[in-house]
Amino acid sequence: MAERLVTFEQDGAIGIVTLRRPEKFNALDVPMLRALEAALDEAELAEGVRVVLIRGEGKGFCAGGDVEAWGAMSAADFQVQWVRYGHRVFDRLARLRQPTIAVLSGHALGGGLELAAACDFRVAETQVKLGFPETSIGVVPGWSGTQRAVRRFGAQAVRRMAIGGEIFLAADALALGIVDRVVEAGKAFDESEAWGEKIAERGPLATEAAKLMIGIAEGEEDSAATEALASGFIALTGDLKAGVGAFKAKRKPAFSRS
């Protein structure tokens, strides 16, 4: 069932989104992208969830886009149903209101690394490999591997992966700023959960606002984020209450700038 390809569960303040296609190392196809989008919607709306972990079931985090899923597509379908839709889902992850941590207990290659790049933080086990191997089969990174990844990891690191074909182990990825923490095999989830719990202890509104402001600074967020911050501030004021009350009572509002 498509709805079981990606699941969401809540453990206190921690939300956990799990890719569940282990027989394909969690390679993404259109049904998985749809299920991921639905799980992210669920995570954002879940009451009390302050941090979201993204993980893969089995030995791989995510092997990227399933070649069998897109290999037979027409050019038009490849552009719209694959690349543009994948962008929409990954943008949804990048703009999730809660901080996100990619739990890299297995390799993150191609679209899998693009998925990890859409998270705020990445925790990798020592054996994990990361890279953009797309040009080896005649395609290019299509889910922001040359855009978001450059903003977050730097152009030279992405050049080495996407053009030079280098595959980095976790320790090298840490030195390059591609991942944030490296732990021994089998420890990525525990480390990510513990980190998430520490983040969850911080002021939730301040944390969400900080994420939005950083997103604006790096070009991840657009004008909607500015309006969201301003509107959230205004919603807490006495002026809004006065204005809404006056509208309902069909009288002139008495604003107090409070």
XYZ file of C-alpha atoms in Angstrom:
258
model
C 0.000 0.000 0.000
C 1.326 3.449 -0.946
C 0.477 4.882 2.448
C 2.875 2.407 4.088
C 5.828 3.421 1.905
C 6.524 6.346 4.234
C 5.184 6.501 7.784
C 4.953 9.092 10.522
C 4.967 8.365 14.235
C 5.305 10.528 17.322
C 7.419 9.905 20.402
C 6.776 12.810 22.741
C 8.236 15.948 21.182
C 9.984 13.941 18.457
C 8.317 13.117 15.157
C 9.774 10.269 13.095
C 9.289 9.981 9.334
C 10.487 6.614 8.005
C 11.086 5.609 4.390
C 9.921 2.000 4.125
C 11.210 0.438 0.945
C 14.225 -1.439 2.279
C 14.346 -3.964 -0.569
C 15.229 -1.017 -2.853
C 17.398 0.755 -0.263
C 14.522 3.241 0.024
C 14.934 4.457 -3.547
C 12.250 6.985 -4.377
C 9.499 6.600 -6.944
C 6.345 8.680 -7.435
C 4.236 6.726 -4.906
C 6.996 7.173 -2.331
C 7.195 10.904 -3.044
C 3.444 11.177 -2.536
C 3.667 9.222 0.707
C 6.564 11.388 1.890
C 4.598 14.559 1.188
C 1.637 13.200 3.172
C 3.886 12.187 6.082
C 5.434 15.665 6.198
C 1.982 17.236 6.292
C 1.115 14.928 9.181
C 4.331 15.804 11.013
C 3.805 19.536 10.717
C 0.254 19.325 12.048
C 1.030 16.903 14.894
C 0.428 18.581 18.241
C 3.521 18.773 20.416
C 6.045 17.695 17.759
C 9.023 20.062 17.962
C 11.685 18.163 15.997
C 11.299 15.752 13.076
C 13.722 12.938 12.268
C 13.918 11.525 8.721
C 15.254 7.981 8.497
C 15.326 4.984 6.182
C 14.325 1.439 7.051
C 16.938 -1.270 6.576
C 20.517 -0.822 5.421
C 20.123 2.340 3.370
C 18.980 5.860 4.153
C 17.970 6.513 0.560
C 19.565 5.327 -2.684
C 18.071 8.266 -4.576
C 15.568 8.207 -7.405
C 14.569 4.741 -8.632
C 15.998 4.519 -12.173
C 13.281 2.050 -13.133
C 10.671 4.627 -12.107
C 11.925 7.455 -14.298
C 14.014 5.714 -16.966
C 11.058 5.053 -19.292
C 9.394 8.456 -18.855
C 8.992 10.833 -21.779
C 10.973 14.074 -21.587
C 7.818 15.992 -20.674
C 6.806 13.549 -17.935
C 10.364 13.434 -16.628
C 10.383 17.206 -16.300
C 6.968 17.617 -14.674
C 6.062 14.365 -12.919
C 9.567 13.595 -11.728
C 11.819 16.638 -11.396
C 9.267 19.336 -10.594
C 7.199 17.138 -8.309
C 10.310 15.937 -6.474
C 11.302 19.565 -5.991
C 7.906 20.319 -4.509
C 8.195 17.513 -1.974
C 11.780 18.351 -1.009
C 10.879 22.035 -0.667
C 8.073 20.921 1.639
C 10.659 19.207 3.828
C 13.076 22.144 3.769
C 10.294 24.508 4.839
C 8.799 22.329 7.554
C 8.142 24.525 10.586
C 10.026 22.171 12.915
C 13.794 21.609 12.806
C 14.656 18.396 10.958
C 17.468 15.862 11.332
C 18.432 13.326 8.663
C 19.381 10.036 10.331
C 22.038 8.600 8.021
C 22.455 5.000 9.133
C 22.945 3.986 5.501
C 24.241 5.484 2.278
C 22.783 8.759 0.958
C 23.423 8.991 -2.769
C 21.918 11.144 -5.510
C 18.371 11.987 -4.549
C 19.063 10.496 -1.130
C 21.709 13.136 -0.452
C 19.357 15.783 -1.837
C 16.769 14.548 0.662
C 19.300 14.806 3.492
C 20.328 18.271 2.292
C 16.728 19.441 2.678
C 16.988 18.721 6.414
C 18.463 21.195 8.878
C 20.995 18.725 10.300
C 22.588 15.422 9.296
C 23.922 12.705 11.601
C 25.920 10.006 9.794
C 27.378 6.677 10.847
C 31.029 6.087 10.026
C 30.379 3.591 7.220
C 27.973 5.840 5.322
C 28.820 6.995 1.796
C 27.533 10.267 0.340
C 27.667 11.597 -3.201
C 26.007 12.707 -6.411
C 26.720 9.931 -8.954
C 24.095 11.057 -11.511
C 26.499 12.110 -14.279
C 27.892 8.564 -14.367
C 24.609 7.466 -15.990
C 24.197 10.572 -18.130
C 21.837 12.693 -16.011
C 22.253 15.554 -13.560
C 21.067 16.051 -9.978
C 17.447 17.109 -10.349
C 16.089 17.680 -6.848
C 18.257 20.689 -5.939
C 21.583 18.864 -5.780
C 23.178 21.763 -7.662
C 21.173 24.455 -5.888
C 20.235 23.797 -2.242
C 23.284 21.545 -1.828
C 25.572 24.332 -3.037
C 23.984 26.800 -0.620
C 24.342 24.425 2.295
C 27.598 22.560 1.537
C 29.500 24.988 -0.680
C 30.102 24.861 -4.428
C 33.448 23.067 -4.334
C 32.188 20.099 -2.322
C 29.295 19.705 -4.761
C 31.671 20.032 -7.756
C 33.777 17.206 -6.369
C 30.703 14.974 -6.084
C 28.584 15.957 -9.090
C 31.386 16.615 -11.606
C 34.402 14.830 -10.145
C 32.422 11.773 -9.163
C 33.853 11.581 -5.646
C 31.979 9.572 -3.047
C 32.748 10.676 0.495
C 32.766 8.615 3.640
C 31.172 10.202 6.695
C 34.456 11.487 8.180
C 35.348 13.335 4.970
C 31.781 14.628 4.704
C 32.068 15.989 8.246
C 35.252 17.868 7.388
C 33.528 19.389 4.352
C 30.433 20.402 6.304
C 28.137 17.994 4.466
C 27.170 16.266 7.712
C 27.085 17.728 11.212
C 27.936 14.734 13.391
C 29.518 11.316 12.846
C 28.857 8.350 15.132
C 29.745 4.677 15.115
C 27.625 2.158 13.242
C 24.212 1.604 14.761
C 24.182 4.852 16.753
C 22.761 7.429 14.317
C 19.165 7.175 15.472
C 20.004 7.377 19.184
C 22.292 10.356 18.571
C 19.685 12.095 16.427
C 16.918 11.492 18.959
C 19.054 12.804 21.831
C 19.969 15.895 19.794
C 16.321 16.371 18.866
C 15.278 16.219 22.516
C 17.783 18.943 23.391
C 16.460 21.128 20.571
C 12.898 20.446 21.759
C 13.752 21.938 25.170
C 14.331 25.324 23.579
C 11.573 27.890 23.050
C 9.435 26.417 20.256
C 8.240 29.709 18.778
C 11.718 31.214 18.924
C 13.171 28.088 17.319
C 10.646 28.167 14.489
C 11.246 31.882 13.964
C 15.018 31.379 13.917
C 14.627 28.635 11.310
C 12.492 30.934 9.161
C 14.965 33.822 9.435
C 17.921 31.584 8.537
C 15.917 30.268 5.602
C 15.323 33.825 4.390
C 19.037 34.643 4.717
C 20.159 31.621 2.695
C 17.474 32.005 0.038
C 15.578 28.893 1.086
C 12.489 30.847 2.087
C 10.699 33.482 0.018
C 8.486 36.460 0.761
C 5.871 34.193 2.349
C 8.237 33.649 5.290
C 8.544 37.386 5.919
C 4.781 37.736 5.854
C 4.387 34.721 8.155
C 6.757 36.236 10.735
C 5.051 39.628 10.597
C 1.560 38.131 10.683
C 2.441 35.932 13.652
C 3.648 38.988 15.542
C 0.552 40.999 14.677
C -1.730 38.137 15.700
C -0.459 38.487 19.275
C -1.227 42.180 19.542
C -4.122 44.050 21.050
C -4.529 45.917 17.769
C -5.633 42.757 15.977
C -8.113 41.926 18.719
C -9.457 45.479 18.606
C -9.761 45.418 14.853
C -11.493 42.044 14.662
C -13.826 42.965 17.526
C -14.763 46.242 15.835
C -15.370 44.489 12.521
C -17.735 42.017 14.148
C -19.529 44.795 16.041
C -19.663 47.009 12.919
C -18.000 49.940 14.658
C -14.809 51.936 14.297
C -11.825 50.223 16.000
C -9.968 51.889 18.863
C -6.336 50.853 18.351
C -3.990 51.127 21.336
C -0.697 49.904 19.819
C -0.538 47.259 22.551
